Coordinates of C-alpha atoms and ligand atoms in Angstrom, one line a residue:
X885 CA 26.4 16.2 -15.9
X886 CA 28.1 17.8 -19.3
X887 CA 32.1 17.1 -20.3
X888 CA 32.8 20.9 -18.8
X889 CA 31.2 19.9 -15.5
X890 CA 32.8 16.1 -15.2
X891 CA 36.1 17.0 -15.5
X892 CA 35.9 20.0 -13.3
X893 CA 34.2 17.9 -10.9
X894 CA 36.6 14.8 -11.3
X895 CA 39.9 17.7 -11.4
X896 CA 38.6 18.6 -8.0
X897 CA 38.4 14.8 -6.5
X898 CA 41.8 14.1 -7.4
X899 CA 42.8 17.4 -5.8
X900 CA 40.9 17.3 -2.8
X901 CA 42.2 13.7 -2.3
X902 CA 45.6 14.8 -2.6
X903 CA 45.3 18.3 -0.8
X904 CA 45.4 19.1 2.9
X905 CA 41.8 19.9 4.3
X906 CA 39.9 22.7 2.7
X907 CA 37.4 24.5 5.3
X908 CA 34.8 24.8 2.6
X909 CA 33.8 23.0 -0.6
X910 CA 30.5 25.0 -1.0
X911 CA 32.2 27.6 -4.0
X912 CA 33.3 24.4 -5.7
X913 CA 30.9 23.4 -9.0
X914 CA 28.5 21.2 -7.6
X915 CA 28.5 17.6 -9.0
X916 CA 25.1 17.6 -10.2
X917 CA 23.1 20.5 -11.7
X918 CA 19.9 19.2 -10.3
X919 CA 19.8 17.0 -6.4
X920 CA 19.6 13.2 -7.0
X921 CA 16.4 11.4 -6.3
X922 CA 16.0 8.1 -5.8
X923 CA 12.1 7.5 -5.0
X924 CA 9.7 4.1 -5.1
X925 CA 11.3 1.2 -6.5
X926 CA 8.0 -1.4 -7.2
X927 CA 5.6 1.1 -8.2
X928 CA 8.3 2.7 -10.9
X929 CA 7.9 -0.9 -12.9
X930 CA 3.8 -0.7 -12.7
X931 CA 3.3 -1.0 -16.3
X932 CA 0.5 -3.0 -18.6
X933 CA 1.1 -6.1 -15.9
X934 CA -0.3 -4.9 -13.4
X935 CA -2.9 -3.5 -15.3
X936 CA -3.8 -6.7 -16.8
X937 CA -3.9 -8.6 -13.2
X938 CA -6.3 -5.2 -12.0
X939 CA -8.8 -5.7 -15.0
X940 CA -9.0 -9.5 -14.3
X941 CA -9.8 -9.3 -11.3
X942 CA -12.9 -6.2 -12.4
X943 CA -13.8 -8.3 -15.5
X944 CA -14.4 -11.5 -13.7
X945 CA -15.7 -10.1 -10.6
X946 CA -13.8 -12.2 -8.0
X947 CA -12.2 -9.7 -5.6
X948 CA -11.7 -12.6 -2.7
X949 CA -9.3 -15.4 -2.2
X950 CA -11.8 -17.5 -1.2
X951 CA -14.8 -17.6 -3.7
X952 CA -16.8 -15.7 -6.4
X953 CA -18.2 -16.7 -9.2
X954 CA -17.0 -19.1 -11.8
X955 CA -16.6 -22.8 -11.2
X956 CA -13.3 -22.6 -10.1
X957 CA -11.7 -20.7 -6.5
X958 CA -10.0 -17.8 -7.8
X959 CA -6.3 -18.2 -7.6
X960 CA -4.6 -15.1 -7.7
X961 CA -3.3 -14.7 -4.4
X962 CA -2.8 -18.5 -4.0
X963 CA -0.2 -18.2 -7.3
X964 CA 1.4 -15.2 -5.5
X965 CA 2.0 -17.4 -2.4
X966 CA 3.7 -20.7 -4.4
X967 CA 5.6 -18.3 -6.4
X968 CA 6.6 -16.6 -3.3
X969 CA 7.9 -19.5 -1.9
X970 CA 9.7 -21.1 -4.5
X971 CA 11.8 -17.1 -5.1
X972 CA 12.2 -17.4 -0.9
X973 CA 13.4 -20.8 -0.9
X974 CA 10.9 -21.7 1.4
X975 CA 8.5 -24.7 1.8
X976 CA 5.4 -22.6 2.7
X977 CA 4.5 -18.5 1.9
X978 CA 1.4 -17.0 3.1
X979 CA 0.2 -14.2 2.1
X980 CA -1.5 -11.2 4.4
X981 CA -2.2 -7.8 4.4
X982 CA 1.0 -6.2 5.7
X983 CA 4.0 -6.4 6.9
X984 CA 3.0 -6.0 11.0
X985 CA 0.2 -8.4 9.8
X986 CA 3.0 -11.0 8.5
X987 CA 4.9 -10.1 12.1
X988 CA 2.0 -10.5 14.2
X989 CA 1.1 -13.6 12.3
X990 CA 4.6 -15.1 12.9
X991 CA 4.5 -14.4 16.8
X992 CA 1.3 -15.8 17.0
X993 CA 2.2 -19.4 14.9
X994 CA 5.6 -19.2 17.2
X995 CA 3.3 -19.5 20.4
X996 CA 4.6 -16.1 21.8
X997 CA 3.0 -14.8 24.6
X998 CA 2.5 -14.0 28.3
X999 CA 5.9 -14.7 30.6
X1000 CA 7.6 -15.0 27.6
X1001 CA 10.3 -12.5 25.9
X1002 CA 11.4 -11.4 22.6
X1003 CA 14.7 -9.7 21.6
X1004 CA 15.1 -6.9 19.3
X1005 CA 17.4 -4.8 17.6
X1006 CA 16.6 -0.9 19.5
X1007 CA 16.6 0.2 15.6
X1008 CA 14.0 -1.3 13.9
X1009 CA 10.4 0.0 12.8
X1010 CA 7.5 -0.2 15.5
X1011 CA 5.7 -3.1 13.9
X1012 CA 8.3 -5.2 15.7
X1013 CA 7.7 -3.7 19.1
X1014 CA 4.1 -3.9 18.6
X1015 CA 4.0 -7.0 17.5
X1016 CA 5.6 -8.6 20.9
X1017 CA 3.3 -6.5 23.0
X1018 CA 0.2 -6.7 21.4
X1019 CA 1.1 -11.0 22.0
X1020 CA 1.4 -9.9 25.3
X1021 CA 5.1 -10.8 25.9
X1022 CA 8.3 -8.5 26.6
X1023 CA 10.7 -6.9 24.2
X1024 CA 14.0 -6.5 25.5
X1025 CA 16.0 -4.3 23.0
X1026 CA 19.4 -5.3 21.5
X1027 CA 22.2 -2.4 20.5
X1028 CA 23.0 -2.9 16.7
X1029 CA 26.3 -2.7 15.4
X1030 CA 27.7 -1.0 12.4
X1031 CA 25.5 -3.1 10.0
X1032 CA 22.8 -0.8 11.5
X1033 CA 21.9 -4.5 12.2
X1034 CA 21.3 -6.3 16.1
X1035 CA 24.6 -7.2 17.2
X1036 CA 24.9 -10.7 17.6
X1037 CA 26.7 -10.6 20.7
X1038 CA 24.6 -8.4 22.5
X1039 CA 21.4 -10.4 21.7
X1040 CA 23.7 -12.7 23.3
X1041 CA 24.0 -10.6 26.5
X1042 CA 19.7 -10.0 26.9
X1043 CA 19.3 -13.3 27.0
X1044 CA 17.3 -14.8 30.0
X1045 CA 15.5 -18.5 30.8
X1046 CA 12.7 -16.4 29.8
X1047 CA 14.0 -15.6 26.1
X1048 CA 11.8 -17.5 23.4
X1049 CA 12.5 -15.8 20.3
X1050 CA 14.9 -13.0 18.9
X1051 CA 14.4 -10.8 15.7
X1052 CA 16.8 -10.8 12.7
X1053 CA 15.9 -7.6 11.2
X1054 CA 17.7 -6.9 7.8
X1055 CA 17.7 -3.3 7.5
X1056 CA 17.5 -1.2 4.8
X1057 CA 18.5 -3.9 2.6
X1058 CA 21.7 -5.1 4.6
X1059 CA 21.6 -8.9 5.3
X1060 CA 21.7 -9.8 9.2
X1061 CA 25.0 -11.9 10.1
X1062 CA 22.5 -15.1 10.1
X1063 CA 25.9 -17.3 10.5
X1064 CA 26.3 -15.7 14.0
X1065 CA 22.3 -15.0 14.8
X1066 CA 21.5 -18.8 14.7
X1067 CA 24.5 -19.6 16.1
X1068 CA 23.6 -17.7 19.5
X1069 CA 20.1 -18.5 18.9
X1070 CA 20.3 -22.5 18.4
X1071 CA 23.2 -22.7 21.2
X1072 CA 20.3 -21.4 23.7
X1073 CA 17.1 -22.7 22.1
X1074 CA 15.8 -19.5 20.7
X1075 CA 13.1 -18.9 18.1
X1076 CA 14.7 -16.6 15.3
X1077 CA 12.1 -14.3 13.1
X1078 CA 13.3 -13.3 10.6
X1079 CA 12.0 -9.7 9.5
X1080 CA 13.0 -8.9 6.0
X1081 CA 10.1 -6.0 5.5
X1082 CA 13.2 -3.8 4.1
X1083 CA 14.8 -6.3 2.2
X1084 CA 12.8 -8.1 0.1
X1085 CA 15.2 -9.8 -2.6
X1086 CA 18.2 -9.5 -0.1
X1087 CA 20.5 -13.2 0.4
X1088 CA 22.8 -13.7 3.0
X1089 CA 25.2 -16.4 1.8
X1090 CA 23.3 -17.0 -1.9
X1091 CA 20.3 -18.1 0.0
X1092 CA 17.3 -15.4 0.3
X1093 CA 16.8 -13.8 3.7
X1094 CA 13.6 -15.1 5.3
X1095 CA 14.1 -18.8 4.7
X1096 CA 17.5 -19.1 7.2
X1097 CA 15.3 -18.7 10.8
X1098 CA 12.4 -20.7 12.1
X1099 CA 10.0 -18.0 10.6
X1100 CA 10.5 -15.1 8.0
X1101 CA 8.4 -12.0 7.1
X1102 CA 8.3 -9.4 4.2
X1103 CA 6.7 -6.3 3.5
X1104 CA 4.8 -5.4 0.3
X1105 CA 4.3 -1.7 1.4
X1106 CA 4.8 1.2 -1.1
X1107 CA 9.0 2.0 0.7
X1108 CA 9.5 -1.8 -0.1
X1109 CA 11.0 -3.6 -3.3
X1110 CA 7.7 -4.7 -4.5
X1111 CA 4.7 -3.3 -3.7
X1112 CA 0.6 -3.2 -4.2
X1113 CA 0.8 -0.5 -1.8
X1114 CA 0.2 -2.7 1.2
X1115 CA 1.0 -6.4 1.7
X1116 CA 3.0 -8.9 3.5
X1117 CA 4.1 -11.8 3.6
X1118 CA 5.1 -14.8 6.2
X1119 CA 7.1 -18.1 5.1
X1120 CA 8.9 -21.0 6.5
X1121 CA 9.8 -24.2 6.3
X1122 CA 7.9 -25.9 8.9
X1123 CA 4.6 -27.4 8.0
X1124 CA 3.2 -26.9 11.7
X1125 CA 4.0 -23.1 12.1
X1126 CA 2.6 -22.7 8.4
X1127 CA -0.9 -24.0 9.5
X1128 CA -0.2 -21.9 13.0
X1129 CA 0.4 -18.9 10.5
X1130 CA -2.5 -20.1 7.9
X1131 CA -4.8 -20.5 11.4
X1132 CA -4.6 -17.6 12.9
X1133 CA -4.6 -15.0 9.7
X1134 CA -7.8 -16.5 9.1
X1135 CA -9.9 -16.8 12.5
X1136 CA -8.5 -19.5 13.5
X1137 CA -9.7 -21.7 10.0
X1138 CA -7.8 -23.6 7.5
X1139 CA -8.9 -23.6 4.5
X1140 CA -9.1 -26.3 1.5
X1141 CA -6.6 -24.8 -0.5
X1142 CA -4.2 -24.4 2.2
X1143 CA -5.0 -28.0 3.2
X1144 CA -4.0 -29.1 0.3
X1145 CA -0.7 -27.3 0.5
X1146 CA 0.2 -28.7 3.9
X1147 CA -1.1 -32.2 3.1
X1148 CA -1.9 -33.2 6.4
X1149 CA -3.5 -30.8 8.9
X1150 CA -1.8 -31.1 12.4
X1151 CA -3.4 -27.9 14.5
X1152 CA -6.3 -27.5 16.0
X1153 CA -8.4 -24.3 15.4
X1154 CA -7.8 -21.3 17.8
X1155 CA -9.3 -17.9 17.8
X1156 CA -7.1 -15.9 15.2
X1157 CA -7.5 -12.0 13.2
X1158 CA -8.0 -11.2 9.4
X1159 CA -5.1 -10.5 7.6
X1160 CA -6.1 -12.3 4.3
X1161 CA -5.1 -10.8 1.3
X1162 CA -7.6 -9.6 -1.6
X1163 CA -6.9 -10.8 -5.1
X1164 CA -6.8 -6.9 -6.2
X1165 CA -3.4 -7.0 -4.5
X1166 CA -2.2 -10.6 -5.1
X1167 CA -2.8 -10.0 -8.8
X1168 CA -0.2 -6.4 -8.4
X1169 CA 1.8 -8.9 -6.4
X1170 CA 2.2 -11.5 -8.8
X1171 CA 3.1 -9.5 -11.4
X1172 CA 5.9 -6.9 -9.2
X1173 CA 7.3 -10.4 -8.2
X1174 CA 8.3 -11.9 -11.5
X1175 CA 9.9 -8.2 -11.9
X1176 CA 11.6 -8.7 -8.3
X1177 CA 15.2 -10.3 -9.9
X1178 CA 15.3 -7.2 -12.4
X1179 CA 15.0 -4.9 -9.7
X1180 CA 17.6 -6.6 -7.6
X1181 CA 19.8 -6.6 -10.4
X1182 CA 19.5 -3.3 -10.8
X1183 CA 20.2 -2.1 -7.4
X1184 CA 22.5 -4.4 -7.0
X1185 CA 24.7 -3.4 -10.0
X1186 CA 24.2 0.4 -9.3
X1187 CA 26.2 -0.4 -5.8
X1188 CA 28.7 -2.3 -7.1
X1189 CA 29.9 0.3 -9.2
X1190 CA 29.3 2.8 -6.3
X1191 CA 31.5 0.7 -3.9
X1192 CA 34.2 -0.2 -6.4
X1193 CA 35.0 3.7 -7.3
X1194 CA 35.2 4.5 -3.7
X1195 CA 36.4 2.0 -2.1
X1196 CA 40.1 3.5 -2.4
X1197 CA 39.2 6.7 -0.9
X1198 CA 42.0 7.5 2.3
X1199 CA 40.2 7.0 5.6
X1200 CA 37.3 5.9 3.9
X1201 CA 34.3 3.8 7.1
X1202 CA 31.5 2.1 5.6
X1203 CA 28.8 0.7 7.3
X1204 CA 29.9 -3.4 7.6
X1205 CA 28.0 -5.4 5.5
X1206 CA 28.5 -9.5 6.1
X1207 CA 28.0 -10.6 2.7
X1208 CA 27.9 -7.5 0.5
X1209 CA 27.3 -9.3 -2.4
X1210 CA 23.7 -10.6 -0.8
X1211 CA 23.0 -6.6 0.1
X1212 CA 20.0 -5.7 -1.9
X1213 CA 22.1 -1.7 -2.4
X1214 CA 19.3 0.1 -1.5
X1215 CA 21.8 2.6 -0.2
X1216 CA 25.8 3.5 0.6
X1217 CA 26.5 4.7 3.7
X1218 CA 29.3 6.3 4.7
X1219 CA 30.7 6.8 8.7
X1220 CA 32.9 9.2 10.6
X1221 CA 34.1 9.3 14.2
X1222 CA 31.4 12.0 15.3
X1223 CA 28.2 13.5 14.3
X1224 CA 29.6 17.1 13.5
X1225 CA 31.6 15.5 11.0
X1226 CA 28.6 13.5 9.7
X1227 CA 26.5 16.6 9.7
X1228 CA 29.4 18.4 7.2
X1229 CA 29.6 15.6 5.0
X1230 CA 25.2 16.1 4.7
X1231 CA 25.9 19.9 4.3
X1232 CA 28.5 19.2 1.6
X1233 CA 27.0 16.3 -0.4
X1234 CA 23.6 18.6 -0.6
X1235 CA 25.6 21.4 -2.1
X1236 CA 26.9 18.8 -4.5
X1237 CA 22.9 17.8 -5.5
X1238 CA 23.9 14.2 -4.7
X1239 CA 21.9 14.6 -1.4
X1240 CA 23.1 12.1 1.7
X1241 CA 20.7 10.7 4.4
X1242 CA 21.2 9.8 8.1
X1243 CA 20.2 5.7 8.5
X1244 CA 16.3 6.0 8.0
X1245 CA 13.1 3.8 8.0
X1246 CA 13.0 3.1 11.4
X1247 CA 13.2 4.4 14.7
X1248 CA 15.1 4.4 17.9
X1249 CA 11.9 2.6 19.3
X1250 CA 13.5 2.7 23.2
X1251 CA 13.4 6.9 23.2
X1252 CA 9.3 6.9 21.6
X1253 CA 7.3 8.0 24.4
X1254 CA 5.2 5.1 24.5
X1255 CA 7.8 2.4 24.4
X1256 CA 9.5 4.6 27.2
X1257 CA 6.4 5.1 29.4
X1258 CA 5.4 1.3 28.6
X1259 CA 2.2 2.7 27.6
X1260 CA -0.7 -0.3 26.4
X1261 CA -4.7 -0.5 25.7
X1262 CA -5.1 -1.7 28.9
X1263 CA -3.4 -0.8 32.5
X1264 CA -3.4 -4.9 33.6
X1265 CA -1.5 -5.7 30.1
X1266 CA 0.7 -8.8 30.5
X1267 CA 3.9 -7.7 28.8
X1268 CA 5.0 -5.1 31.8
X1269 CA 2.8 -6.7 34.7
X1270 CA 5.0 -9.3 35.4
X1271 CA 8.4 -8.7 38.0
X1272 CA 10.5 -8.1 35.3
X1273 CA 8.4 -6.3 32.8
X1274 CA 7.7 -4.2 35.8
X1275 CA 11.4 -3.6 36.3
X1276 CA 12.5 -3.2 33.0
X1277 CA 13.5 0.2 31.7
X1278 CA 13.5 1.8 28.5
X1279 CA 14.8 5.3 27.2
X1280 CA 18.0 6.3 25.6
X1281 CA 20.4 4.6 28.3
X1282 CA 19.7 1.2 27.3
X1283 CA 20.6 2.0 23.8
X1284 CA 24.1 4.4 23.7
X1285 CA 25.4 2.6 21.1
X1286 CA 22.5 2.4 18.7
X1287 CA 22.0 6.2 19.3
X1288 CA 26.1 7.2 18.8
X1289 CA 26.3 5.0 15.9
X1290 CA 23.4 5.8 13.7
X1291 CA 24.4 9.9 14.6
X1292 CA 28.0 9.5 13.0
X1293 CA 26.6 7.5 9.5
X1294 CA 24.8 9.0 6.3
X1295 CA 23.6 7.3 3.0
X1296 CA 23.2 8.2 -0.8
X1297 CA 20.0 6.1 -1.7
X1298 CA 20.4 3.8 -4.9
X1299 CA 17.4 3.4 -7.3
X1300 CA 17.7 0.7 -9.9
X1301 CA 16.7 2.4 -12.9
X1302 CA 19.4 5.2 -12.2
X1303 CA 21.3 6.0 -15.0
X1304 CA 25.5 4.8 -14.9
X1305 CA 25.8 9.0 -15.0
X1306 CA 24.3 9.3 -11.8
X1307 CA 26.4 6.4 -10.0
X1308 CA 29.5 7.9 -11.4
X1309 CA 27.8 11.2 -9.8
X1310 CA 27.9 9.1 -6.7
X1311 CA 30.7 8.3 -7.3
X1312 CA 32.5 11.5 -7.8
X1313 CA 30.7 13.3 -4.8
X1314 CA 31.7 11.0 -2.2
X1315 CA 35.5 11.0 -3.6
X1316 CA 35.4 14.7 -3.4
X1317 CA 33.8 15.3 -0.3
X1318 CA 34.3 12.9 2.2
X1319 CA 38.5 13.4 2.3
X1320 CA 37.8 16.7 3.3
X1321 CA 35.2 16.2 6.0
X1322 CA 37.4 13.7 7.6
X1323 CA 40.4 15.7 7.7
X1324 CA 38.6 19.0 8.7
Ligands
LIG2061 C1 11.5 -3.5 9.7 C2 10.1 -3.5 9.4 N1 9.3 -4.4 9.9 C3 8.0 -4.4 9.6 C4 7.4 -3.4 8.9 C5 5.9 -3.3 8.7 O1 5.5 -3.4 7.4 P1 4.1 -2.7 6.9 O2 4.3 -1.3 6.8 O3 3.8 -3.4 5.6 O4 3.1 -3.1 8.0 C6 8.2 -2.4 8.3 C7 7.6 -1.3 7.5 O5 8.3 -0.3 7.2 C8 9.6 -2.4 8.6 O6 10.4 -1.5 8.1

């Protein structure tokens, strides 16, 4: 934005902060000559790095974890797993081939199946949903609250003699309350998962999401904070779910080098998938991780200034963060009391180019047909043949809250190599617009 357009756009702020309500804002200057876009985070870092890792890999011709030639095991995806660990604050990290691959992975090593039920936030992505059928248990959804997060207490509420794990998902970079989570969770026996596919790099309390539940999960997907395109992740700190997790990502085997991590094996073998991880993409891995701290950093200090030049604004809702400063800043939402308001404050941060979102990245999952209809790959399927899975119901009425809440909020997405221009571009539309939405 030029000197001209700033102080135009900063005159009008002030005004419209101090004015009644305008019925329009549209014949105003727009903020931004040109719409703010934020785009990938990971892949905007590839640089010689990556490259480096790729043409290893090519040059030495030792795409697999496993073997190849050489004297020595190739290690690149083994050096992505103890680095992982050690950034996650966890004992063990294993590496797999996606995020729904990590979730899967973490049912399985958490002995989730038939008879058995999982609670989950009704906003999440389907992998989580999936993942608790495909074991053959039950979800039972959870409203969130305005973290866009599962509200503790009504994880609370859903819970039964049946309940044997719940999911803490931290979406779009928001940390979960995990104070609150475990506390339900430990006071009933419950199993937490941590799924932290959407923030990778996110704390809660200084301590990295992923390591505070039994068993945490990442995603290394092209949306995430790092990325090889695909990948995931699983880690904890318990030696027997690690060799559960090792077990079953690799039919049911464990392998020397993950003997050697774990010390002592303690699980016998069981039938398991293939969700192992080529050294193509734990090479891209190793080196977006050692770049994950810059990234954070720059999300994180992008926000900050975001949240500290609003935060005066009259009237001003935000969506509740319980540790902001462990939020990863992907985003800054913004709420109202009803979605026509919501829907103006879109209309009039697009006319300013600083374009604002509705929450995003996952889906109501109890309104998507197939979740409704309890739809499976087979008819005799174990989640919904049981008394209650045959009772339960699905479908927009057990979720009003989740529905109401995620109609009345909209974001501005962050992006770490934005320039302090566009934050204060952030900064300026929100100040403009929002006092006039919410007194329209
Ligand atoms: C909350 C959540 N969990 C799990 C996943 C699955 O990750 P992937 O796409 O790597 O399978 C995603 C992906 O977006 C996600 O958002």
């Amino acid at each position: 934005m030029n000197r001209r357009r700033f102080v135009l756009a900063t005159a009008a702020a002030a005004s419209a902060a101090q004015q009644p309500p305008k019925p329009a804002i549209d014949d105003d200057l727009p903020v931004r000559e040109s719409p703010l876009r934020a785009g990938y985070f990971g892949s905007d870092y590839y640089d010689e790095k990556e490259r480096r890792q790729l043409d290893d890999v090519l040059e030495t011709k030792r795409p697999f974890r496993w073997y190849g030639p050489g004297s020595e095991p190739p290690a690149k995806v083994l050096t992505f797993e103890r680095e992982f660990a050690a950034r996650m604050q966890a004992r063990f990290a294993l590496a797999v081939t996606s995020g729904t691959a990590a979730l899967i992975t973490a049912v399985a090593a958490l002995e989730i199946g038939p008879g058995d039920e999982v609670i989950l936030p009704a906003w999440t992505w389907h992998s989580c949903y999936s993942a608790i059928v495909l074991a053959g248990a039950l979800p039972v959804f959870a409203e969130i609250d305005e973290s866009f997060n599962i509200d503790p207490a009504d994880f609370e509420r859903n819970i039964t003699s049946h309940t044997k794990a719940v999911m803490a998902v931290h979406l779009q970079g928001n940390p979960c309350d995990m104070d609150r989570v475990l506390a339900v969770a430990r006071s009933h026996g419950i199993k937490v998962i941590e799924d932290c596919a959407q923030s990778v790099g996110a704390s809660f309390k200084g301590r990295p999401v992923g390591s505070w539940g039994d068993i945490g999960i990442y995603s290394l997907q092209l949306n995430k904070t790092i990325t090889a395109g695909e990948g995931g992740a699983v880690v904890t700190n318990d030696a027997a779910l690690f060799e559960r997790a090792t077990r079953f990502h690799d039919l049911g085997v464990l392998r020397p080098p993950h003997q050697k991590v774990l010390g002592r094996s303690q699980v016998d073998g069981f039938p398991g998938s293939q969700f192992r991880m080529s050294e193509f993409t734990g090479g891209v891995l190793l080196a977006q991780l050692r770049k994950l701290d810059t990234i954070v950093a720059g999300l994180r200090s992008h926000a900050r200034r975001v949240y500290d030049g609003i935060r005066d604004v009259p009237g001003l809702r935000l969506r509740t963060r319980p540790d902001p400063a462990g939020d990863l800043g992907v985003a800054v939402f913004v709420g109202f009391d009803s979605k026509e308001r919501r829907d103006r404050y879109m209309a009039a941060m697009k006319a300013q180019n600083v374009p604002a979102s509705p929450p995003g990245g996952s889906v109501i999952l109890p309104v998507v047909p197939h979740v409704e209809q309890k739809r499976t790959i087979h008819s005799a399927w174990p989640s919904f043949t049981s008394e209650r899975g045959r009772a339960i119901r699905y479908g927009a009425e057990c979720c009003p809250r989740t529905i109401d809440i995620l109609s009345r909020f909209a974001g501005v997405s962050l992006h770490p190599r934005f320039t302090a221009s566009d934050t204060a571009d952030i900064v300026t539309a929100i100040r403009k617009v929002y006092p006039v939405v919410l007194r329209a």
